[in-house]
CSV table of C-alpha atoms and ligand atoms in Angstrom, one decimal:
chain,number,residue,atom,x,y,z
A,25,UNK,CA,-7.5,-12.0,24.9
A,26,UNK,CA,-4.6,-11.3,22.5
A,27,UNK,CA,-3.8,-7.7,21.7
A,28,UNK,CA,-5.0,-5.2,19.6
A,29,UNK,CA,-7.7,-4.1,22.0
A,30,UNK,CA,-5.4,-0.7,22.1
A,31,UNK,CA,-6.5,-0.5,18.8
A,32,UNK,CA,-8.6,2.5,16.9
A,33,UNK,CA,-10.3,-0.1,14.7
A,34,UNK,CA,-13.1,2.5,13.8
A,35,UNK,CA,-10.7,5.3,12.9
A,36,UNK,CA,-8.6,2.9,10.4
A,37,UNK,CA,-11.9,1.4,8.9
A,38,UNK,CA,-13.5,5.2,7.9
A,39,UNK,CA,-10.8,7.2,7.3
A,40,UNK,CA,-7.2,5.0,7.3
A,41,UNK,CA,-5.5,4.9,3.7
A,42,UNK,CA,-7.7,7.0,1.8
A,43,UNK,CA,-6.0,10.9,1.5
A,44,UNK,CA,-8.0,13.9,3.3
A,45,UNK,CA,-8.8,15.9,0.1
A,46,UNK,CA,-10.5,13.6,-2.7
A,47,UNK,CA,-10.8,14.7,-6.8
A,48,UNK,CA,-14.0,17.0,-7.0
A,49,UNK,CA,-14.1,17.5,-3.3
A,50,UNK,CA,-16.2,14.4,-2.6
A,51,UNK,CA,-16.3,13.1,0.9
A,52,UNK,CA,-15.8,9.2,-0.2
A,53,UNK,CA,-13.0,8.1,-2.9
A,54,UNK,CA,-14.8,8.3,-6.5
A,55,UNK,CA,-14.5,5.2,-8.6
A,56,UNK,CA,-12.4,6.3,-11.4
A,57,UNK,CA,-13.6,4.6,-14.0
A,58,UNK,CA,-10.7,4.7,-16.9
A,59,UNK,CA,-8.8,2.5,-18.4
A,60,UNK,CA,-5.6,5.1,-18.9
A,61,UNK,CA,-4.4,8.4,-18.3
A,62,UNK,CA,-3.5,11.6,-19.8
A,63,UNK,CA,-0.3,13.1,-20.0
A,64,UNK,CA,0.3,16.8,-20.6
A,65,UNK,CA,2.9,16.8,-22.8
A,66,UNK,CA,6.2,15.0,-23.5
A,67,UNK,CA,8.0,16.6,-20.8
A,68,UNK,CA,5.3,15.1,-18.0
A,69,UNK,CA,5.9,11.4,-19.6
A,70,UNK,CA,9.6,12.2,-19.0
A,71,UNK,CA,9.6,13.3,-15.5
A,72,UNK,CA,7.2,10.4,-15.1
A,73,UNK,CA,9.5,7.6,-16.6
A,74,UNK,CA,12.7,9.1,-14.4
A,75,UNK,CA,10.3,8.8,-11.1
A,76,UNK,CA,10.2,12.4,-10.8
A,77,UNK,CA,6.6,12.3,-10.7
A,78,UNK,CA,4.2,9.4,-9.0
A,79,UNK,CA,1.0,9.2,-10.9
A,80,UNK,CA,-1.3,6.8,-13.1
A,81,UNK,CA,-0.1,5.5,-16.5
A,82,UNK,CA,-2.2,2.6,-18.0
A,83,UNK,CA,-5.3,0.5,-16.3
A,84,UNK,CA,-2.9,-2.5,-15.8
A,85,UNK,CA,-0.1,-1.2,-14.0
A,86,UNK,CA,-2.6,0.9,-11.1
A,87,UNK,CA,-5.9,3.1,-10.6
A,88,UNK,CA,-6.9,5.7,-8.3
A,89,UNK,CA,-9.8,3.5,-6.3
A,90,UNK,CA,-7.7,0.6,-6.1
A,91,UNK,CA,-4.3,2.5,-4.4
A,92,UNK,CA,-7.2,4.0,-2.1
A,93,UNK,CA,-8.6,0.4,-1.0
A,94,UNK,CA,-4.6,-0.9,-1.5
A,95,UNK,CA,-3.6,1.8,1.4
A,96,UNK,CA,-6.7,1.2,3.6
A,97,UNK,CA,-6.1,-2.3,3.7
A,98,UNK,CA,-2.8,-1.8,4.6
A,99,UNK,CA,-3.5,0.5,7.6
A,100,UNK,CA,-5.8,-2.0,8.6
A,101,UNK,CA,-3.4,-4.7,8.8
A,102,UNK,CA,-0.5,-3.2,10.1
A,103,UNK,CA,1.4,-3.5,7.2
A,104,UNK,CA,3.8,-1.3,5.1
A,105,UNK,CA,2.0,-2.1,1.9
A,106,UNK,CA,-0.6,-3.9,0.0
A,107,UNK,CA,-1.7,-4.9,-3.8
A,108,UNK,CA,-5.2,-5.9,-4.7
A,109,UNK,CA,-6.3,-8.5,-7.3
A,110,UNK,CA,-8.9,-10.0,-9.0
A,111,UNK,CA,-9.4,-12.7,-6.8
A,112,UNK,CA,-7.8,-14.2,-3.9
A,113,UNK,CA,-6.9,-17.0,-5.9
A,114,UNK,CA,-4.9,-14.1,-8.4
A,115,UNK,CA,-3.5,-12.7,-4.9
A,116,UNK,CA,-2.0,-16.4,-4.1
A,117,UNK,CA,-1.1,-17.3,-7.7
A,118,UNK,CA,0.8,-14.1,-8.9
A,119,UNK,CA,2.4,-14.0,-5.2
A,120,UNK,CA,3.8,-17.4,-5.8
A,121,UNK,CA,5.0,-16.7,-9.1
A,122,UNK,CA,6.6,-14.0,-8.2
A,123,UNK,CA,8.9,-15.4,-5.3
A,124,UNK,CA,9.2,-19.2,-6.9
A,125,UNK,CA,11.4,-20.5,-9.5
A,126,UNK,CA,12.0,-23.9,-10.7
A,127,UNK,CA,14.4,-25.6,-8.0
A,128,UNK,CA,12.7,-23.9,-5.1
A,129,UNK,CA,10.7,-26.1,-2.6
A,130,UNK,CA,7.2,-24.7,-0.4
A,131,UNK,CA,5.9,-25.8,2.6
A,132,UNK,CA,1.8,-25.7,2.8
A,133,UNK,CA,-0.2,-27.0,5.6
A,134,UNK,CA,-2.2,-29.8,5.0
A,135,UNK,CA,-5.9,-28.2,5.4
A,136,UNK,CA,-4.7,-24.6,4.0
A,137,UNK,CA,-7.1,-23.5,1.2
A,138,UNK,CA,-7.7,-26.2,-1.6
A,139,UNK,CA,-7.6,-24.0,-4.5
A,140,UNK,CA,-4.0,-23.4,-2.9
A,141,UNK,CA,-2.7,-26.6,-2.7
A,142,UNK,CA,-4.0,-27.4,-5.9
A,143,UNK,CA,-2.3,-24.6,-7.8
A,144,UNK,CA,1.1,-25.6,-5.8
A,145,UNK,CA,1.5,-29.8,-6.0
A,146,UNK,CA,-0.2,-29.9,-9.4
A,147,UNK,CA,0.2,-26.5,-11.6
A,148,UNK,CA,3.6,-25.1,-9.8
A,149,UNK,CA,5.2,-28.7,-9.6
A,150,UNK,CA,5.2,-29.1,-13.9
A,151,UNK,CA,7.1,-25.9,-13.8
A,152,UNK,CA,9.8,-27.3,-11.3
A,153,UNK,CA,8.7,-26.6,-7.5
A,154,UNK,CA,8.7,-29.0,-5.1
A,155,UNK,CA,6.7,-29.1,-2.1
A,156,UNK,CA,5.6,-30.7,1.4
A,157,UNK,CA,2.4,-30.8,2.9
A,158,UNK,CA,2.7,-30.8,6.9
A,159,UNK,CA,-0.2,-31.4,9.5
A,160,UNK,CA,-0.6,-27.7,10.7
A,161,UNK,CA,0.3,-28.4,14.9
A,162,UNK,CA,3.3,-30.6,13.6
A,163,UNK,CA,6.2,-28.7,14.9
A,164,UNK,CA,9.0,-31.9,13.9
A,165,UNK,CA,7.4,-32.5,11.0
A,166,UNK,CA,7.8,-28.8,9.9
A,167,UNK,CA,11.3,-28.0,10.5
A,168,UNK,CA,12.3,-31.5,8.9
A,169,UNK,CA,10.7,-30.8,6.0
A,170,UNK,CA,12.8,-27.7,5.6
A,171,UNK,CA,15.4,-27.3,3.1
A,172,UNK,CA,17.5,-24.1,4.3
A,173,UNK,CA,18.7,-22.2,0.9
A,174,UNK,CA,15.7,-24.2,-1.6
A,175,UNK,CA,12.4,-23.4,0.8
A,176,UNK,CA,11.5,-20.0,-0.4
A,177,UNK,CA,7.7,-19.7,0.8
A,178,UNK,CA,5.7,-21.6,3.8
A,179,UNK,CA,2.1,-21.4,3.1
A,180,UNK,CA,-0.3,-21.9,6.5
A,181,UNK,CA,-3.8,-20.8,6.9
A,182,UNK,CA,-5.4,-19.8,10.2
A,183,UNK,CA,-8.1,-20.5,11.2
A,184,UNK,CA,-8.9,-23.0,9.1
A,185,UNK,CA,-12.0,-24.2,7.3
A,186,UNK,CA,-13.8,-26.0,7.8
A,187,UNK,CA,-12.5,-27.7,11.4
A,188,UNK,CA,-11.4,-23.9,12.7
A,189,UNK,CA,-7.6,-25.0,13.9
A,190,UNK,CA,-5.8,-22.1,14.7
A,191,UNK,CA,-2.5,-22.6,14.0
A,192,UNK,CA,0.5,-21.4,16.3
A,193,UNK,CA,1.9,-18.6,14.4
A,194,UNK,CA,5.1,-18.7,16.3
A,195,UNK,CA,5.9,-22.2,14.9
A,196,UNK,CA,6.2,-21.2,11.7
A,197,UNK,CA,7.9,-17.8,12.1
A,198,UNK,CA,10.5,-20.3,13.8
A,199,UNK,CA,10.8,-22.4,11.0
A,200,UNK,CA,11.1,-19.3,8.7
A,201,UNK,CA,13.8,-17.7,11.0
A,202,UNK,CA,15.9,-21.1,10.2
A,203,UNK,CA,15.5,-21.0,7.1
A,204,UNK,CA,17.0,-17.6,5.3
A,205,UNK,CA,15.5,-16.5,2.5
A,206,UNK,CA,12.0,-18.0,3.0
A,207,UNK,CA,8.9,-15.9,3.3
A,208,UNK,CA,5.7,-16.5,5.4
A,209,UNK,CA,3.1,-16.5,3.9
A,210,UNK,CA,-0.3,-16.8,6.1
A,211,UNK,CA,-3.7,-16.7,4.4
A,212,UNK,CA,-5.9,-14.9,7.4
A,213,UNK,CA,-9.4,-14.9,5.6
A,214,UNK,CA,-10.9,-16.5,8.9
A,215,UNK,CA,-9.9,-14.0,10.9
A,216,UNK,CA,-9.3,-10.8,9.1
A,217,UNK,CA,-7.2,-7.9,10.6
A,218,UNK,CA,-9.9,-7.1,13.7
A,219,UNK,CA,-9.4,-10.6,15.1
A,220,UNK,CA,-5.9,-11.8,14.3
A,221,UNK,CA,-2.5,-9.8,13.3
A,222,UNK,CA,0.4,-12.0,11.3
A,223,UNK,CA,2.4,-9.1,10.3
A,224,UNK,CA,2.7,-7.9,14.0
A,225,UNK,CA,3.5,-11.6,15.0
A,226,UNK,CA,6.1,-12.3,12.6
A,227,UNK,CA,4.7,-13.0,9.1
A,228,UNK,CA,6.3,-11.8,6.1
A,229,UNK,CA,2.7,-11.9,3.8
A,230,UNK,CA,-0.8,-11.4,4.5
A,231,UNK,CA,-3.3,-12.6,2.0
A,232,UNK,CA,-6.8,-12.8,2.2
A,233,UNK,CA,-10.0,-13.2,0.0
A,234,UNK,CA,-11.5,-9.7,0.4
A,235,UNK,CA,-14.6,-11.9,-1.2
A,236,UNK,CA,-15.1,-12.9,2.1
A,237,UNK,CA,-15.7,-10.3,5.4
A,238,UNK,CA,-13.4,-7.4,3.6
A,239,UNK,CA,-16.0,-6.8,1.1
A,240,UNK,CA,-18.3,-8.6,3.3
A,241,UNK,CA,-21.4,-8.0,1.3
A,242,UNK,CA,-21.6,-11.1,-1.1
A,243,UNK,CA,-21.1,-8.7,-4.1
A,244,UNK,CA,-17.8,-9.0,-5.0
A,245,UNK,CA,-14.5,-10.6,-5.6
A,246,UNK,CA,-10.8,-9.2,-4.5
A,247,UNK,CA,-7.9,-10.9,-3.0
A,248,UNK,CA,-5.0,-8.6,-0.8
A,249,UNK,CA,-1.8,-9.5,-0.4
A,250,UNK,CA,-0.1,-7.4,2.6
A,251,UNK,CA,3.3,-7.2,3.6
A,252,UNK,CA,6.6,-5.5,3.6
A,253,UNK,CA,7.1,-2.5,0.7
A,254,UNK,CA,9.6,-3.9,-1.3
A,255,UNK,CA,8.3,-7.5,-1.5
A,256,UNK,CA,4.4,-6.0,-2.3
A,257,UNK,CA,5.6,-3.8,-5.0
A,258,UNK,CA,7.8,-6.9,-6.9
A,259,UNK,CA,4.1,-8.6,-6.5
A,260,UNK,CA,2.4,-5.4,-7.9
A,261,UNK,CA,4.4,-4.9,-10.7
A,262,UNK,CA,4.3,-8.8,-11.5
A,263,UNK,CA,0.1,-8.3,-11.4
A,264,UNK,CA,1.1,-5.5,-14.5
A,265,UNK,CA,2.4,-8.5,-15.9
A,266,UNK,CA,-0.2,-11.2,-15.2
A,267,UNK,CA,-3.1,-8.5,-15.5
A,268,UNK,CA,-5.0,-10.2,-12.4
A,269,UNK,CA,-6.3,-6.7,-11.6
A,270,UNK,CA,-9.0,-5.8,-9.7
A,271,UNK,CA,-11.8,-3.2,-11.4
A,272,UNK,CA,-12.4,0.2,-9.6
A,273,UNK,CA,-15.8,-0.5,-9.0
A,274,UNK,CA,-14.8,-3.7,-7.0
A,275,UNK,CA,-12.6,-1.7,-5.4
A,276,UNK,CA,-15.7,1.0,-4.5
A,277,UNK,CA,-17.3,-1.9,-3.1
A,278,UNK,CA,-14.5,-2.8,-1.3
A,279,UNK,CA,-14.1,0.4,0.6
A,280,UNK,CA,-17.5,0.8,1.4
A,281,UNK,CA,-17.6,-2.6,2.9
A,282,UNK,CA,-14.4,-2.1,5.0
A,283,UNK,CA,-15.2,0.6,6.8
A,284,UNK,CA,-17.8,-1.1,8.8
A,285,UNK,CA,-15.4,-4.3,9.4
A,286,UNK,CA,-14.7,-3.8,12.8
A,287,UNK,CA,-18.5,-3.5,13.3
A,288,UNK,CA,-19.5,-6.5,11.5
A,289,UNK,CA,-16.8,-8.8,13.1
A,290,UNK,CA,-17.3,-7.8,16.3
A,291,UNK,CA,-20.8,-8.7,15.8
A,292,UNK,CA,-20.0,-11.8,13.8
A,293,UNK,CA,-17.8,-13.0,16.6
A,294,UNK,CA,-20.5,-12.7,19.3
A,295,UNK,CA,-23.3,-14.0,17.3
A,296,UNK,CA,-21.5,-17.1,16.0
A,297,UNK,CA,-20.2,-17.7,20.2
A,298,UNK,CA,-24.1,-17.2,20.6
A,299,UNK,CA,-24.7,-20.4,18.4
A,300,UNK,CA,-22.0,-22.2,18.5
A,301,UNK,CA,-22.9,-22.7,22.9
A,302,UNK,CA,-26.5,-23.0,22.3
A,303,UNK,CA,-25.5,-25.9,19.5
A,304,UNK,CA,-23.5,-27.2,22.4
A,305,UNK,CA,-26.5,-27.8,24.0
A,306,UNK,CA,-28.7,-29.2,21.6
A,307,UNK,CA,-29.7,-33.5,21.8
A,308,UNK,CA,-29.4,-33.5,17.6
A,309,UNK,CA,-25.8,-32.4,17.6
A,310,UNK,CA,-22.4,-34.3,17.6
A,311,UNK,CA,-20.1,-32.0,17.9
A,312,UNK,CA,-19.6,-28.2,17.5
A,313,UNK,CA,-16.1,-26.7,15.9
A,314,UNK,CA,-15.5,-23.5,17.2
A,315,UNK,CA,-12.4,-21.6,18.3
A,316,UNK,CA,-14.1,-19.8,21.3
A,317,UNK,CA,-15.7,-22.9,22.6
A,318,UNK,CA,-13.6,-25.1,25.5
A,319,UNK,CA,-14.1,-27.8,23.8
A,320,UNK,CA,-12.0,-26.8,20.7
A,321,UNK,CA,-8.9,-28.4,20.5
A,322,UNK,CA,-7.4,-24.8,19.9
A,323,UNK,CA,-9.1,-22.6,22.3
A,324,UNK,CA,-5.9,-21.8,24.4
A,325,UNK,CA,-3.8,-21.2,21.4
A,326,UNK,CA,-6.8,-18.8,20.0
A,327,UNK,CA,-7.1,-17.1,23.1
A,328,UNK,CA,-3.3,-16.4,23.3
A,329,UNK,CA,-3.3,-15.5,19.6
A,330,UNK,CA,-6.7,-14.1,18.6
A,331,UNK,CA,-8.6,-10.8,19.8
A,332,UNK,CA,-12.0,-13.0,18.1
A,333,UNK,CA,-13.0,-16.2,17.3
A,334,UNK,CA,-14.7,-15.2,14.1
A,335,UNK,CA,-18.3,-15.2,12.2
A,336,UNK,CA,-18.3,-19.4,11.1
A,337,UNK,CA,-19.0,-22.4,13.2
A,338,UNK,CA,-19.1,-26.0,12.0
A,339,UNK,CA,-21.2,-29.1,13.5
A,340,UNK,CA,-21.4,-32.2,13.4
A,341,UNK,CA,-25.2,-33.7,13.8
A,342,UNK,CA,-26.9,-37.2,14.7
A,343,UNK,CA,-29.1,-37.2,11.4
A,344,UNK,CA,-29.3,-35.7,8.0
A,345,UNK,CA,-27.0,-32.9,7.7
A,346,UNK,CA,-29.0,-32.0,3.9
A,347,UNK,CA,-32.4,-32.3,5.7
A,348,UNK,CA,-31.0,-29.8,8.1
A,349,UNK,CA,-29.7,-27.3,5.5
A,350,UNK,CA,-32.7,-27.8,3.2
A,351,UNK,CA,-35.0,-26.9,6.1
A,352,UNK,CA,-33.4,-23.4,6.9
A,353,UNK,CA,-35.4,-20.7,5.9
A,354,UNK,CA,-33.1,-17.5,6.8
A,355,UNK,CA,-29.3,-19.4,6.0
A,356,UNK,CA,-29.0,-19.5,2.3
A,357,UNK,CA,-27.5,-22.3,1.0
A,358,UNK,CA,-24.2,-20.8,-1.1
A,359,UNK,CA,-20.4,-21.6,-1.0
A,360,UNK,CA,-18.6,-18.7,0.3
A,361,UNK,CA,-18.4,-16.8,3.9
A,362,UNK,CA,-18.3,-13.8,6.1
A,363,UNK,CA,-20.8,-11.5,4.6
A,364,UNK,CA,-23.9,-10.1,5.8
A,365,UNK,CA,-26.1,-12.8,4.9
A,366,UNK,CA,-25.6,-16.3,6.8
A,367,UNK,CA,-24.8,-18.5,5.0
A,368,UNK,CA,-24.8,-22.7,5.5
A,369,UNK,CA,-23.6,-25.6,3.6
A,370,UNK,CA,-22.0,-29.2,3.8
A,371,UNK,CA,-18.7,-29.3,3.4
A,372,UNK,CA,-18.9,-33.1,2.0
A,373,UNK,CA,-21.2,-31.8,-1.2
A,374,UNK,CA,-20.1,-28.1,-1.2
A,375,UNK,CA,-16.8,-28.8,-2.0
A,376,UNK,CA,-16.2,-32.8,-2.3
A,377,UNK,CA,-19.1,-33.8,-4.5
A,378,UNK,CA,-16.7,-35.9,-6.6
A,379,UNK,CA,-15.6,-37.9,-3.6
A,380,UNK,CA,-17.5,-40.9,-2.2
A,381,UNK,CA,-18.8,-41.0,1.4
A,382,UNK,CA,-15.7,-43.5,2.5
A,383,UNK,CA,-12.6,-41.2,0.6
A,384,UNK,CA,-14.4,-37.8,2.0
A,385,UNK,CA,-14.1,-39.7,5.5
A,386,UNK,CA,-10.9,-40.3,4.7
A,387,UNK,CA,-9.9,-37.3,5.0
A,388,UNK,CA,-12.2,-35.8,7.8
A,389,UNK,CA,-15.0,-34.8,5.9
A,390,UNK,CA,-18.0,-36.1,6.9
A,391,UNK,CA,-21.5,-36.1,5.8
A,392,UNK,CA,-23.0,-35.0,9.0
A,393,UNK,CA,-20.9,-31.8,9.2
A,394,UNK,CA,-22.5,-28.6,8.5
A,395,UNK,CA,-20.6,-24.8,8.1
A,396,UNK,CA,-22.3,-22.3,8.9
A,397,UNK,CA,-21.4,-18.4,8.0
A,398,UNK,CA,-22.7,-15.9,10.7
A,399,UNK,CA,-24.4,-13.1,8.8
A,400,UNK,CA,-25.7,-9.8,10.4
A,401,UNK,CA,-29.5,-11.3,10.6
A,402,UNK,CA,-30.6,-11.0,14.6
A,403,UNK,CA,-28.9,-13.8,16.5
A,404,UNK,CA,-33.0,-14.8,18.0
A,405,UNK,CA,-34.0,-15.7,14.4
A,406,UNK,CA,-31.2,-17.3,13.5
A,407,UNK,CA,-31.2,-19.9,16.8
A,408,UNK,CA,-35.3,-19.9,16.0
A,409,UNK,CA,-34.3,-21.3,12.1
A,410,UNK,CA,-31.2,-23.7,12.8
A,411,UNK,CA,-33.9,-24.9,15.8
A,412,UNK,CA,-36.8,-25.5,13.1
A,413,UNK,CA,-34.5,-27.0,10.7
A,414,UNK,CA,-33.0,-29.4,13.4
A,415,UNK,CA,-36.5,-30.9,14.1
A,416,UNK,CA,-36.3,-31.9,10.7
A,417,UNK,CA,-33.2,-33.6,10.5
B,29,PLP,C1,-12.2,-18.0,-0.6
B,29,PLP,C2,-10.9,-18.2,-0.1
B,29,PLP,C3,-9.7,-18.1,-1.0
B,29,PLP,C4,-9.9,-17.7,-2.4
B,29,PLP,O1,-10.4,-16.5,-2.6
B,29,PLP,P1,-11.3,-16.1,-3.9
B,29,PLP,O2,-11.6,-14.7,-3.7
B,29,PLP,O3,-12.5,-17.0,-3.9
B,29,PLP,O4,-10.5,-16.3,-5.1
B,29,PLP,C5,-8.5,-18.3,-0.4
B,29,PLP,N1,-8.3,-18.6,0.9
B,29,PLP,C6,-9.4,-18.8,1.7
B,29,PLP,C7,-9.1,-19.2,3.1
B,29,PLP,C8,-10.7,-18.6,1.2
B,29,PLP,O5,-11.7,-18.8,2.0
């Protein structure tokens, strides 16, 4: 499998980003817990103001937990920097204000996040942006939908939800090397730093919901942006702006949860592998999408690009997909992913309700297809409760 096996992913979960000695000699970073900070006298708001001094000002422009989580996130992913927020959906939106202006043009992939799309073709197009949506393996289709000196951001997800496609990273860092002045932008929330690297393969930013397997615990919400210095701290000081900060408790959270990442994926990964070949094998189902079975369409490309094939797996089944989830008595049925708890849902009614059987079909969303998130729960009792629900279905 792809690199980063050479790796210390234990040492950068526990003790990357956060300094050696901590206020009041506390082993783990305290949550500091105040909205601004005192100054000394006139002469430290001076030296302060001139960059003399780096420290804390006001709640909006930075805290002490969040720089922690910031600089542990960044270690984890390789990158020179990163800036928390409030959301992912803050992350993406004050990112994409911050490098668009009306005139520019992005490029999205077709199935990247929907909350995405949405903000770009309908909220960033009133203000003047243009965009194009491509089909994520179309390599034509991407470079002629450039527009060298106007495309300023291309948008693609990996893997994606809730098919899985792993998208060739090396396409689009192609497409951004001919296009100067674009950035890369590649939502890894599938994969998270253990199983997949952008930065190290070319990517300019790194976003991800921390809601998902960063926090990892179903008791929070954060979104990361990663990425080069100068480019993160434009994005940080817009955030000051915006005021899509994330709380220092979040951030607490946050910390705690990432230092047993690389333990959770790694048991994610071989727990959802578990089910997805044993779903392979079961009379009731379709089809199983999952980037470490042979049967995906993108195994190769995962295997050449992925050190994991990640914690979900989506099927297709020959019944009733809401008899099935109904019947589950250990997956909880709840939007989201890549916490401790599994997790299931259909995709059709989880998040295209409004849409009728024929228009979710349309556009590849069936009602027979089930996602399922791969908690920590022993792998046994999980086959033993998608096995009892399937009876059912
Ligand atoms: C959940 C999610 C987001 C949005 O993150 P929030 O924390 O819910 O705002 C963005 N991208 C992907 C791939 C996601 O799964």
């Amino acid at each position: 499998m792809a690199q980063s096996s050479d790796i210390r992913w234990g040492t950068l979960a526990v003790r990357g980003g956060e300094p050696r000695a901590k206020a009041s000699d506390a082993v783990t970073t305290p949550i500091i817990q105040s909205a601004t900070y005192a100054f000394k006298d006139t002469a430290e708001l001076t030296r302060y103001f001139t960059g003399e001094i780096d420290r804390e000002e006001y709640g909006r422009y930075g805290n002490p937990t969040v720089r922690a989580a910031e600089q542990k996130l960044a270690a984890l992913e390789g990158a020179e920097d990163a800036a928390l927020f409030s959301s992912g959906m803050a992350a993406v939106t004050t990112a994409l204000f911050e490098l668009l202006k009306a005139g520019d043009h992005v490029i999205l992939t077709s199935d990247c996040y929907r909350r995405t799309r949405q903000f770009v073709t309908r909220f960033l197009a009133k203000l003047g942006v243009e965009s194009t949506l491509v089909e994520p393996g179309d390599a034509q289709k991407l470079h002629a939908a450039l527009k060298p000196g106007r495309t300023r951001a291309i948008i693609a997800e990996s893997p994606t939800n809730p098919y899985l496609r792993v998208a060739d990273l090396s396409l689009f860092t192609r497409a951004r090397d001919a296009c100067p002045g674009a950035n890369l932008i590649i939502d890894a929330t599938f994969a998270t730093p253990i199983n997949q690297r952008p930065i190290a393969q070319g990517a300019d930013l790194v976003l991800h919901s921390c809601t998902k397997y960063l926090g990892g615990h179903n008791d929070l919400l954060a979104g990361v942006i990663c990425g080069r210095a100068g480019l993160v701290s434009a994005i940080r000081d817009l955030r000051g702006v915006l005021g899509s900060v994330l709380d220092p408790q979040s951030a607490f959270l946050l910390i705690r949860g990432l230092k047993t990442l690389p333990l959770r994926v790694q048991r994610q990964n071989r727990s959802a592998l578990e089910i997805a070949r044993w779903l392979e094998t079961q009379a009731k189902i379709r089809r199983v999408f999952y980037p470490g079975l042979e049967s995906h369409p993108d195994h190769a490309q995962a295997v050449k690009q992925m050190s994991g094939f990640g914690g979900v797996v989506s099927f297709r089944i020959k019944g009733d997909a809401s008899k099935l989830v109904d019947a589950c008595k250990l997956a909880t049925i709840a939007p989201s992913l890549g916490a401790v708890e599994t997790l299931i849902e259909q995709p059709a009614l989880m998040s295209y309700f409004e849409l009728t059987t024929e228009e979710r079909e349309a556009i590849g969303i069936y009602d027979d297809l089930v996602r399922l998130s791969v908690g920590l729960e022993d792998v046994e009792d999980l086959i033993a409760d998608l096995s009892q629900a399937l009876e059912t279905a």
